[in-house]
Amino acid sequence: MPSAPVTVRKAVIPAAGLGTRFLPASKASPKEMLPVVDKPAIQYVVEEAARAGLDDVLLITGRSKRAVEDHFDHNWELEATLEANGDLERLAIVRESSDIATVHSVRQGQPKGLGHAVLCAAAHVGHEPFAVLLGDDLIDERDELLTTMIDVQRQRGGSVIALIEVPPETISMYGCVAVAPTDTPNVLRITDMVEKPAVDEAPSNYAIIGRYLLAPEIFDVLRKTQPGRGGEIQLTDALKVLADRDGDGGGVHGVLFRGRRYDTGDRLEYLRTVVLLASERDDLGPPFRAFLRDFVATFDAS
Ligand code: UTP
C-alpha cells in the first residue's frame, strides 16, 4: 500500500452550529454569513484557506445550507445582469466568491457538537491530514498562522492546534491546554486539554482558537467519543486522546498566535471587527473615520 500523503490539501469549515449568541439574526441564516463590512465572515475564512494552498474546501452546513452553498456557487442571473449593464467591477466581485476554491458541502443533520461536525467530513477527507477552520473565527490576513501550522505539522506529524494567551479570568470561555516547551519558540507540546474549564481548574491561560490541523486518526477517535460538555461531541475530548497517544496519529502541538483575531460569533467582538476593518478600508475608511470621530465626540460632550 502506498504511504499516505503528508501534505495538507483539504480544509473543512464547520458552519452548522446553532449560533444562539446571535439570535435572531442566526435564526434562518448561519452566523457565518453575517457581513463583515461587505463580505460574509465565512468568505474571509475560505480565502485564508486558499492563500495557504488549501483549495479543496468542505463546508459543514446545517439547516440553512442553501445560503452558504449559493454564496460560493455562480449566480448566473446576477452575473448576466451586471455584464449587460457593463458593471464589470461588481461582476468581478460577484465572481470572486465562486472562484476562490473548489467548495463542496456536506450536511450535519443535527448540531451535535464541533466534534460531530468534523466527523461529517470523514468520507471527503479520507486518510490524510487536513485543516479545520471555524467559519466565524477570522485571522487578519496580514498575520501568518495557517502556513506556520502546516510547517509544524510537516516537521512533527500528528495534529497541530492554534493557541492564544487570554486573561486567566476568561479561560472558561475556551478550550484550554496544559503544555510543555519544545525547542522551537511559540511551538508547545500539548500534554492535556479541557473544554471550558472553571477558572480555578484551568491548567494554563492558553486558549484554543478556531484553526486545527488534524491527523486522520481523529475520525476513529471521534466515532468513539461520547457527548461531553453541554451534551455535545467535543473536538477537544478527541484531541486529548491523540495528545496522550504515541504513534498511530498521536501527538498534538500548539502554535502560539500573537496576531489579530476576530471572533465574529460574539456580538461585541463582531461589532468591533466591522468597525475596525471598515475604518481601515481605502474606499470606506476616510468617511467612516470622520463619522466615528464626530460620533465619539458626542459621547464626550454628554
Ligand atoms: P460555537 O461554539 O460557536 O457554537 O461553535 P454555536 O452553536 O455555533 O454558537 P453559539 O455558542 O450557540 O452562539 C464553534 C464552531 O463550530 C460549528 C459552529 O458553526 C462554529 O463555526 N459547529 C458547532 C458546528 O458546525 N456544528 C455543531 O454541532 C456545533
PDB file of N, CA and C in Angstrom, residues 199-242:
ATOM      1  N   VAL A 199     -12.342  28.633  36.128  1.00  0.00           N
ATOM      2  CA  VAL A 199     -11.118  29.441  36.215  1.00  0.00           C
ATOM      3  C   VAL A 199     -10.081  28.781  37.134  1.00  0.00           C
ATOM      4  N   ASP A 200     -10.538  28.253  38.298  1.00  0.00           N
ATOM      5  CA  ASP A 200      -9.572  27.695  39.250  1.00  0.00           C
ATOM      6  C   ASP A 200      -9.131  26.277  38.889  1.00  0.00           C
ATOM      7  N   GLU A 201      -9.716  25.716  37.809  1.00  0.00           N
ATOM      8  CA  GLU A 201      -9.297  24.369  37.396  1.00  0.00           C
ATOM      9  C   GLU A 201      -8.520  24.378  36.085  1.00  0.00           C
ATOM     10  N   ALA A 202      -8.342  25.580  35.516  1.00  0.00           N
ATOM     11  CA  ALA A 202      -7.680  25.657  34.210  1.00  0.00           C
ATOM     12  C   ALA A 202      -6.185  25.385  34.360  1.00  0.00           C
ATOM     13  N   PRO A 203      -5.622  24.518  33.501  1.00  0.00           N
ATOM     14  CA  PRO A 203      -4.200  24.210  33.621  1.00  0.00           C
ATOM     15  C   PRO A 203      -3.280  25.328  33.119  1.00  0.00           C
ATOM     16  N   SER A 204      -3.819  26.316  32.402  1.00  0.00           N
ATOM     17  CA  SER A 204      -2.997  27.431  31.893  1.00  0.00           C
ATOM     18  C   SER A 204      -3.949  28.527  31.421  1.00  0.00           C
ATOM     19  N   ASN A 205      -3.392  29.602  30.891  1.00  0.00           N
ATOM     20  CA  ASN A 205      -4.264  30.578  30.230  1.00  0.00           C
ATOM     21  C   ASN A 205      -4.047  30.552  28.716  1.00  0.00           C
ATOM     22  N   TYR A 206      -3.664  29.384  28.201  1.00  0.00           N
ATOM     23  CA  TYR A 206      -3.578  29.185  26.749  1.00  0.00           C
ATOM     24  C   TYR A 206      -4.921  28.653  26.245  1.00  0.00           C
ATOM     25  N   ALA A 207      -5.548  29.414  25.367  1.00  0.00           N
ATOM     26  CA  ALA A 207      -6.872  29.057  24.858  1.00  0.00           C
ATOM     27  C   ALA A 207      -6.768  28.572  23.419  1.00  0.00           C
ATOM     28  N   ILE A 208      -7.611  27.596  23.100  1.00  0.00           N
ATOM     29  CA  ILE A 208      -7.640  27.044  21.728  1.00  0.00           C
ATOM     30  C   ILE A 208      -8.514  27.946  20.857  1.00  0.00           C
ATOM     31  N   ILE A 209      -7.999  28.332  19.694  1.00  0.00           N
ATOM     32  CA  ILE A 209      -8.823  29.097  18.753  1.00  0.00           C
ATOM     33  C   ILE A 209      -9.128  28.246  17.512  1.00  0.00           C
ATOM     34  N   GLY A 210      -9.901  28.806  16.605  1.00  0.00           N
ATOM     35  CA  GLY A 210     -10.522  28.006  15.549  1.00  0.00           C
ATOM     36  C   GLY A 210      -9.687  27.621  14.351  1.00  0.00           C
ATOM     37  N   ARG A 211      -8.460  27.176  14.556  1.00  0.00           N
ATOM     38  CA  ARG A 211      -7.641  26.625  13.471  1.00  0.00           C
ATOM     39  C   ARG A 211      -6.989  25.341  13.965  1.00  0.00           C
ATOM     40  N   TYR A 212      -7.189  24.257  13.220  1.00  0.00           N
ATOM     41  CA  TYR A 212      -6.657  22.951  13.608  1.00  0.00           C
ATOM     42  C   TYR A 212      -6.079  22.275  12.376  1.00  0.00           C
ATOM     43  N   LEU A 213      -4.982  21.545  12.550  1.00  0.00           N
ATOM     44  CA  LEU A 213      -4.519  20.617  11.519  1.00  0.00           C
ATOM     45  C   LEU A 213      -4.606  19.248  12.154  1.00  0.00           C
ATOM     46  N   LEU A 214      -5.429  18.390  11.591  1.00  0.00           N
ATOM     47  CA  LEU A 214      -5.735  17.142  12.284  1.00  0.00           C
ATOM     48  C   LEU A 214      -5.209  15.930  11.535  1.00  0.00           C
ATOM     49  N   ALA A 215      -4.692  14.986  12.307  1.00  0.00           N
ATOM     50  CA  ALA A 215      -4.316  13.687  11.746  1.00  0.00           C
ATOM     51  C   ALA A 215      -5.621  12.938  11.459  1.00  0.00           C
ATOM     52  N   PRO A 216      -5.661  12.152  10.364  1.00  0.00           N
ATOM     53  CA  PRO A 216      -6.925  11.482  10.004  1.00  0.00           C
ATOM     54  C   PRO A 216      -7.394  10.485  11.067  1.00  0.00           C
ATOM     55  N   GLU A 217      -6.468  10.061  11.954  1.00  0.00           N
ATOM     56  CA  GLU A 217      -6.850   9.140  13.032  1.00  0.00           C
ATOM     57  C   GLU A 217      -7.899   9.769  13.948  1.00  0.00           C
ATOM     58  N   ILE A 218      -8.075  11.081  13.863  1.00  0.00           N
ATOM     59  CA  ILE A 218      -9.085  11.762  14.690  1.00  0.00           C
ATOM     60  C   ILE A 218     -10.476  11.180  14.422  1.00  0.00           C
ATOM     61  N   PHE A 219     -10.728  10.729  13.173  1.00  0.00           N
ATOM     62  CA  PHE A 219     -12.075  10.248  12.850  1.00  0.00           C
ATOM     63  C   PHE A 219     -12.441   9.017  13.683  1.00  0.00           C
ATOM     64  N   ASP A 220     -11.485   8.064  13.794  1.00  0.00           N
ATOM     65  CA  ASP A 220     -11.767   6.869  14.592  1.00  0.00           C
ATOM     66  C   ASP A 220     -12.016   7.237  16.049  1.00  0.00           C
ATOM     67  N   VAL A 221     -11.233   8.198  16.532  1.00  0.00           N
ATOM     68  CA  VAL A 221     -11.411   8.623  17.927  1.00  0.00           C
ATOM     69  C   VAL A 221     -12.787   9.287  18.083  1.00  0.00           C
ATOM     70  N   LEU A 222     -13.150  10.126  17.133  1.00  0.00           N
ATOM     71  CA  LEU A 222     -14.443  10.828  17.226  1.00  0.00           C
ATOM     72  C   LEU A 222     -15.619   9.852  17.211  1.00  0.00           C
ATOM     73  N   ARG A 223     -15.473   8.783  16.426  1.00  0.00           N
ATOM     74  CA  ARG A 223     -16.565   7.783  16.369  1.00  0.00           C
ATOM     75  C   ARG A 223     -16.832   7.187  17.745  1.00  0.00           C
ATOM     76  N   LYS A 224     -15.776   7.165  18.586  1.00  0.00           N
ATOM     77  CA  LYS A 224     -15.941   6.553  19.914  1.00  0.00           C
ATOM     78  C   LYS A 224     -16.149   7.602  21.002  1.00  0.00           C
ATOM     79  N   THR A 225     -16.086   8.878  20.633  1.00  0.00           N
ATOM     80  CA  THR A 225     -16.169   9.926  21.658  1.00  0.00           C
ATOM     81  C   THR A 225     -17.621  10.124  22.101  1.00  0.00           C
ATOM     82  N   GLN A 226     -17.835  10.039  23.393  1.00  0.00           N
ATOM     83  CA  GLN A 226     -19.172  10.229  23.954  1.00  0.00           C
ATOM     84  C   GLN A 226     -19.453  11.725  24.099  1.00  0.00           C
ATOM     85  N   PRO A 227     -20.726  12.119  24.089  1.00  0.00           N
ATOM     86  CA  PRO A 227     -21.028  13.535  24.322  1.00  0.00           C
ATOM     87  C   PRO A 227     -20.387  14.006  25.625  1.00  0.00           C
ATOM     88  N   GLY A 228     -19.799  15.176  25.583  1.00  0.00           N
ATOM     89  CA  GLY A 228     -19.123  15.716  26.763  1.00  0.00           C
ATOM     90  C   GLY A 228     -19.821  16.979  27.235  1.00  0.00           C
ATOM     91  N   ARG A 229     -19.059  18.022  27.446  1.00  0.00           N
ATOM     92  CA  ARG A 229     -19.606  19.267  27.965  1.00  0.00           C
ATOM     93  C   ARG A 229     -20.773  19.759  27.093  1.00  0.00           C
ATOM     94  N   GLY A 230     -21.881  20.153  27.739  1.00  0.00           N
ATOM     95  CA  GLY A 230     -23.048  20.664  27.022  1.00  0.00           C
ATOM     96  C   GLY A 230     -23.770  19.575  26.234  1.00  0.00           C
ATOM     97  N   GLY A 231     -23.451  18.275  26.509  1.00  0.00           N
ATOM     98  CA  GLY A 231     -24.103  17.182  25.784  1.00  0.00           C
ATOM     99  C   GLY A 231     -23.639  17.091  24.336  1.00  0.00           C
ATOM    100  N   GLU A 232     -22.552  17.790  23.982  1.00  0.00           N
ATOM    101  CA  GLU A 232     -22.074  17.797  22.599  1.00  0.00           C
ATOM    102  C   GLU A 232     -20.831  16.928  22.442  1.00  0.00           C
ATOM    103  N   ILE A 233     -20.630  16.395  21.245  1.00  0.00           N
ATOM    104  CA  ILE A 233     -19.394  15.656  20.965  1.00  0.00           C
ATOM    105  C   ILE A 233     -18.301  16.693  20.718  1.00  0.00           C
ATOM    106  N   GLN A 234     -17.365  16.729  21.664  1.00  0.00           N
ATOM    107  CA  GLN A 234     -16.377  17.806  21.679  1.00  0.00           C
ATOM    108  C   GLN A 234     -15.106  17.396  20.937  1.00  0.00           C
ATOM    109  N   LEU A 235     -14.660  18.263  20.034  1.00  0.00           N
ATOM    110  CA  LEU A 235     -13.394  18.009  19.334  1.00  0.00           C
ATOM    111  C   LEU A 235     -12.241  17.962  20.335  1.00  0.00           C
ATOM    112  N   THR A 236     -12.317  18.798  21.362  1.00  0.00           N
ATOM    113  CA  THR A 236     -11.256  18.836  22.378  1.00  0.00           C
ATOM    114  C   THR A 236     -11.075  17.474  23.050  1.00  0.00           C
ATOM    115  N   ASP A 237     -12.187  16.788  23.339  1.00  0.00           N
ATOM    116  CA  ASP A 237     -12.093  15.477  24.002  1.00  0.00           C
ATOM    117  C   ASP A 237     -11.364  14.470  23.111  1.00  0.00           C
ATOM    118  N   ALA A 238     -11.659  14.510  21.804  1.00  0.00           N
ATOM    119  CA  ALA A 238     -10.998  13.585  20.875  1.00  0.00           C
ATOM    120  C   ALA A 238      -9.524  13.945  20.725  1.00  0.00           C
ATOM    121  N   LEU A 239      -9.224  15.218  20.680  1.00  0.00           N
ATOM    122  CA  LEU A 239      -7.826  15.655  20.556  1.00  0.00           C
ATOM    123  C   LEU A 239      -7.006  15.249  21.765  1.00  0.00           C
ATOM    124  N   LYS A 240      -7.656  15.251  22.913  1.00  0.00           N
ATOM    125  CA  LYS A 240      -6.948  14.851  24.141  1.00  0.00           C
ATOM    126  C   LYS A 240      -6.473  13.395  24.018  1.00  0.00           C
ATOM    127  N   VAL A 241      -7.305  12.550  23.411  1.00  0.00           N
ATOM    128  CA  VAL A 241      -6.910  11.146  23.203  1.00  0.00           C
ATOM    129  C   VAL A 241      -5.663  11.093  22.323  1.00  0.00           C
ATOM    130  N   LEU A 242      -5.642  11.896  21.249  1.00  0.00           N
ATOM    131  CA  LEU A 242      -4.465  11.902  20.368  1.00  0.00           C
ATOM    132  C   LEU A 242      -3.247  12.500  21.069  1.00  0.00           C
TER     133      LEU A 242
END
